[in-house]
Amino acid sequence: MYEKEINKLKDLIQSHNNIVFFGGAGVSTESNIPDFRSSNGLFNQKLNRHFSPEEVVSFSFFVRYPEYFYEFYKDKLVYTDAKPNNAHKALAHLEKIGKLKAIVTQNIDGLHQMAGSKNVFELHGSVQRNYCTKCHKFFDLDYILNSDEIIPKCDECGSIIKPDVVLYEESLNDNVVNGAITAIKNADLLIVGGTSLVVYPAASFINYYKGKDLVIINKSSTSLDNKVSLKINAPIGEILNEAILK
């Protein structure tokens, strides 16, 4: 169905050797992780209480209502059964053969690393990492999920543990931001996938790209559709599987 577009994508990948991928929630929906803003997305779900999902994932809410935050977090943001899909696998392969230099992701699920990708800039953090808010001791996801209490506490100092996930009202990590921007600046091909480019400041990083060829693979339209070398309105796993793995 997308034979012409897939062949063009293959040609672009073949002719470039410093490729960067910038991805969003749509990359993981094929792993059965819901996105945020679609009609069935997390932010359009009704909660039992009068809080909105967007309120719950704010830093001030985490501080004020940690028990309810963690109930929501474990139920809606952690998917232990999720596995890398064809998009994650294709990108890992592209890195392995030396074509893909970096992945810049807005996702927090860790599926790119699970698929084998090494150079991943996680703009919004990861559920796989958790730190004590006082002594900063590291804890993995299993510790959070297997805690006897709803609010996981540090086994050293007893303080509350916070997921290494960027909540509303928090700033992005400077080192991650700088690494992502440098990778995008140096790219000779930027592939954007699974994102409508509406989440800022992450979406603004695309402006640092100075290369000639820009590819967007997304089921819905984006603000950059008129500036691309190639736009494919399709599920990203399907397209990358055909273009890279076959």
PDB file of N, CA and C in Angstrom, residues 71-109:
ATOM      1  N   GLU A  71      -0.736   5.563  42.787  1.00  0.00           N
ATOM      2  CA  GLU A  71      -1.819   4.700  42.310  1.00  0.00           C
ATOM      3  C   GLU A  71      -2.029   4.903  40.808  1.00  0.00           C
ATOM      4  N   PHE A  72      -2.079   6.156  40.412  1.00  0.00           N
ATOM      5  CA  PHE A  72      -2.266   6.500  39.001  1.00  0.00           C
ATOM      6  C   PHE A  72      -1.053   6.074  38.176  1.00  0.00           C
ATOM      7  N   TYR A  73       0.126   6.368  38.680  1.00  0.00           N
ATOM      8  CA  TYR A  73       1.369   6.099  37.968  1.00  0.00           C
ATOM      9  C   TYR A  73       1.530   4.611  37.659  1.00  0.00           C
ATOM     10  N   LYS A  74       1.336   3.773  38.667  1.00  0.00           N
ATOM     11  CA  LYS A  74       1.506   2.327  38.466  1.00  0.00           C
ATOM     12  C   LYS A  74       0.440   1.757  37.546  1.00  0.00           C
ATOM     13  N   ASP A  75      -0.742   2.354  37.577  1.00  0.00           N
ATOM     14  CA  ASP A  75      -1.859   1.841  36.780  1.00  0.00           C
ATOM     15  C   ASP A  75      -1.825   2.341  35.333  1.00  0.00           C
ATOM     16  N   LYS A  76      -1.381   3.581  35.130  1.00  0.00           N
ATOM     17  CA  LYS A  76      -1.514   4.210  33.815  1.00  0.00           C
ATOM     18  C   LYS A  76      -0.215   4.471  33.067  1.00  0.00           C
ATOM     19  N   LEU A  77       0.913   4.484  33.756  1.00  0.00           N
ATOM     20  CA  LEU A  77       2.166   4.866  33.093  1.00  0.00           C
ATOM     21  C   LEU A  77       3.217   3.758  33.057  1.00  0.00           C
ATOM     22  N   VAL A  78       2.968   2.675  33.764  1.00  0.00           N
ATOM     23  CA  VAL A  78       3.929   1.565  33.789  1.00  0.00           C
ATOM     24  C   VAL A  78       3.294   0.346  33.127  1.00  0.00           C
ATOM     25  N   TYR A  79       3.977  -0.179  32.101  1.00  0.00           N
ATOM     26  CA  TYR A  79       3.462  -1.331  31.357  1.00  0.00           C
ATOM     27  C   TYR A  79       4.540  -2.410  31.327  1.00  0.00           C
ATOM     28  N   THR A  80       4.536  -3.257  32.336  1.00  0.00           N
ATOM     29  CA  THR A  80       5.607  -4.243  32.482  1.00  0.00           C
ATOM     30  C   THR A  80       5.555  -5.334  31.407  1.00  0.00           C
ATOM     31  N   ASP A  81       4.387  -5.539  30.796  1.00  0.00           N
ATOM     32  CA  ASP A  81       4.263  -6.576  29.771  1.00  0.00           C
ATOM     33  C   ASP A  81       4.617  -6.069  28.375  1.00  0.00           C
ATOM     34  N   ALA A  82       4.855  -4.774  28.240  1.00  0.00           N
ATOM     35  CA  ALA A  82       5.132  -4.211  26.910  1.00  0.00           C
ATOM     36  C   ALA A  82       6.482  -4.687  26.383  1.00  0.00           C
ATOM     37  N   LYS A  83       6.513  -5.024  25.109  1.00  0.00           N
ATOM     38  CA  LYS A  83       7.735  -5.468  24.444  1.00  0.00           C
ATOM     39  C   LYS A  83       8.022  -4.569  23.241  1.00  0.00           C
ATOM     40  N   PRO A  84       9.298  -4.460  22.858  1.00  0.00           N
ATOM     41  CA  PRO A  84       9.630  -3.656  21.679  1.00  0.00           C
ATOM     42  C   PRO A  84       8.874  -4.149  20.443  1.00  0.00           C
ATOM     43  N   ASN A  85       8.380  -3.206  19.651  1.00  0.00           N
ATOM     44  CA  ASN A  85       7.694  -3.558  18.416  1.00  0.00           C
ATOM     45  C   ASN A  85       8.643  -3.378  17.230  1.00  0.00           C
ATOM     46  N   ASN A  86       8.110  -3.487  16.023  1.00  0.00           N
ATOM     47  CA  ASN A  86       8.960  -3.423  14.834  1.00  0.00           C
ATOM     48  C   ASN A  86       9.674  -2.088  14.673  1.00  0.00           C
ATOM     49  N   ALA A  87       9.078  -1.020  15.181  1.00  0.00           N
ATOM     50  CA  ALA A  87       9.748   0.286  15.095  1.00  0.00           C
ATOM     51  C   ALA A  87      11.008   0.286  15.957  1.00  0.00           C
ATOM     52  N   HIS A  88      10.886  -0.170  17.184  1.00  0.00           N
ATOM     53  CA  HIS A  88      12.049  -0.231  18.075  1.00  0.00           C
ATOM     54  C   HIS A  88      13.125  -1.154  17.505  1.00  0.00           C
ATOM     55  N   LYS A  89      12.717  -2.305  17.001  1.00  0.00           N
ATOM     56  CA  LYS A  89      13.672  -3.284  16.457  1.00  0.00           C
ATOM     57  C   LYS A  89      14.374  -2.757  15.217  1.00  0.00           C
ATOM     58  N   ALA A  90      13.622  -2.087  14.357  1.00  0.00           N
ATOM     59  CA  ALA A  90      14.217  -1.548  13.129  1.00  0.00           C
ATOM     60  C   ALA A  90      15.246  -0.471  13.444  1.00  0.00           C
ATOM     61  N   LEU A  91      14.939   0.389  14.393  1.00  0.00           N
ATOM     62  CA  LEU A  91      15.866   1.460  14.769  1.00  0.00           C
ATOM     63  C   LEU A  91      17.123   0.893  15.425  1.00  0.00           C
ATOM     64  N   ALA A  92      16.952  -0.141  16.245  1.00  0.00           N
ATOM     65  CA  ALA A  92      18.114  -0.783  16.866  1.00  0.00           C
ATOM     66  C   ALA A  92      19.016  -1.388  15.798  1.00  0.00           C
ATOM     67  N   HIS A  93      18.416  -1.987  14.785  1.00  0.00           N
ATOM     68  CA  HIS A  93      19.197  -2.560  13.682  1.00  0.00           C
ATOM     69  C   HIS A  93      19.931  -1.474  12.909  1.00  0.00           C
ATOM     70  N   LEU A  94      19.252  -0.353  12.688  1.00  0.00           N
ATOM     71  CA  LEU A  94      19.860   0.755  11.949  1.00  0.00           C
ATOM     72  C   LEU A  94      21.059   1.322  12.707  1.00  0.00           C
ATOM     73  N   GLU A  95      20.978   1.333  14.018  1.00  0.00           N
ATOM     74  CA  GLU A  95      22.121   1.763  14.828  1.00  0.00           C
ATOM     75  C   GLU A  95      23.249   0.732  14.753  1.00  0.00           C
ATOM     76  N   LYS A  96      22.892  -0.530  14.795  1.00  0.00           N
ATOM     77  CA  LYS A  96      23.888  -1.615  14.786  1.00  0.00           C
ATOM     78  C   LYS A  96      24.734  -1.591  13.517  1.00  0.00           C
ATOM     79  N   ILE A  97      24.128  -1.240  12.393  1.00  0.00           N
ATOM     80  CA  ILE A  97      24.877  -1.220  11.132  1.00  0.00           C
ATOM     81  C   ILE A  97      25.551   0.132  10.877  1.00  0.00           C
ATOM     82  N   GLY A  98      25.454   1.038  11.854  1.00  0.00           N
ATOM     83  CA  GLY A  98      26.199   2.288  11.794  1.00  0.00           C
ATOM     84  C   GLY A  98      25.513   3.452  11.121  1.00  0.00           C
ATOM     85  N   LYS A  99      24.268   3.272  10.715  1.00  0.00           N
ATOM     86  CA  LYS A  99      23.547   4.345  10.027  1.00  0.00           C
ATOM     87  C   LYS A  99      22.925   5.341  11.005  1.00  0.00           C
ATOM     88  N   LEU A 100      22.277   4.816  12.029  1.00  0.00           N
ATOM     89  CA  LEU A 100      21.574   5.654  13.008  1.00  0.00           C
ATOM     90  C   LEU A 100      22.524   6.023  14.143  1.00  0.00           C
ATOM     91  N   LYS A 101      22.690   7.316  14.367  1.00  0.00           N
ATOM     92  CA  LYS A 101      23.640   7.773  15.391  1.00  0.00           C
ATOM     93  C   LYS A 101      22.985   8.046  16.736  1.00  0.00           C
ATOM     94  N   ALA A 102      21.695   8.346  16.745  1.00  0.00           N
ATOM     95  CA  ALA A 102      21.036   8.645  18.015  1.00  0.00           C
ATOM     96  C   ALA A 102      19.527   8.551  17.872  1.00  0.00           C
ATOM     97  N   ILE A 103      18.889   8.242  18.989  1.00  0.00           N
ATOM     98  CA  ILE A 103      17.435   8.312  19.112  1.00  0.00           C
ATOM     99  C   ILE A 103      17.117   9.374  20.150  1.00  0.00           C
ATOM    100  N   VAL A 104      16.232  10.288  19.804  1.00  0.00           N
ATOM    101  CA  VAL A 104      15.726  11.281  20.745  1.00  0.00           C
ATOM    102  C   VAL A 104      14.254  10.944  20.962  1.00  0.00           C
ATOM    103  N   THR A 105      13.903  10.547  22.172  1.00  0.00           N
ATOM    104  CA  THR A 105      12.540  10.083  22.411  1.00  0.00           C
ATOM    105  C   THR A 105      11.853  10.871  23.513  1.00  0.00           C
ATOM    106  N   GLN A 106      10.548  11.039  23.344  1.00  0.00           N
ATOM    107  CA  GLN A 106       9.710  11.633  24.382  1.00  0.00           C
ATOM    108  C   GLN A 106       9.106  10.561  25.281  1.00  0.00           C
ATOM    109  N   ASN A 107       9.339   9.291  24.946  1.00  0.00           N
ATOM    110  CA  ASN A 107       8.731   8.191  25.687  1.00  0.00           C
ATOM    111  C   ASN A 107       9.532   7.843  26.944  1.00  0.00           C
ATOM    112  N   ILE A 108       8.836   7.246  27.902  1.00  0.00           N
ATOM    113  CA  ILE A 108       9.457   6.941  29.197  1.00  0.00           C
ATOM    114  C   ILE A 108       9.488   5.445  29.475  1.00  0.00           C
ATOM    115  N   ASP A 109       9.209   4.624  28.457  1.00  0.00           N
ATOM    116  CA  ASP A 109       9.015   3.189  28.683  1.00  0.00           C
ATOM    117  C   ASP A 109      10.286   2.352  28.611  1.00  0.00           C
TER     118      ASP A 109
END
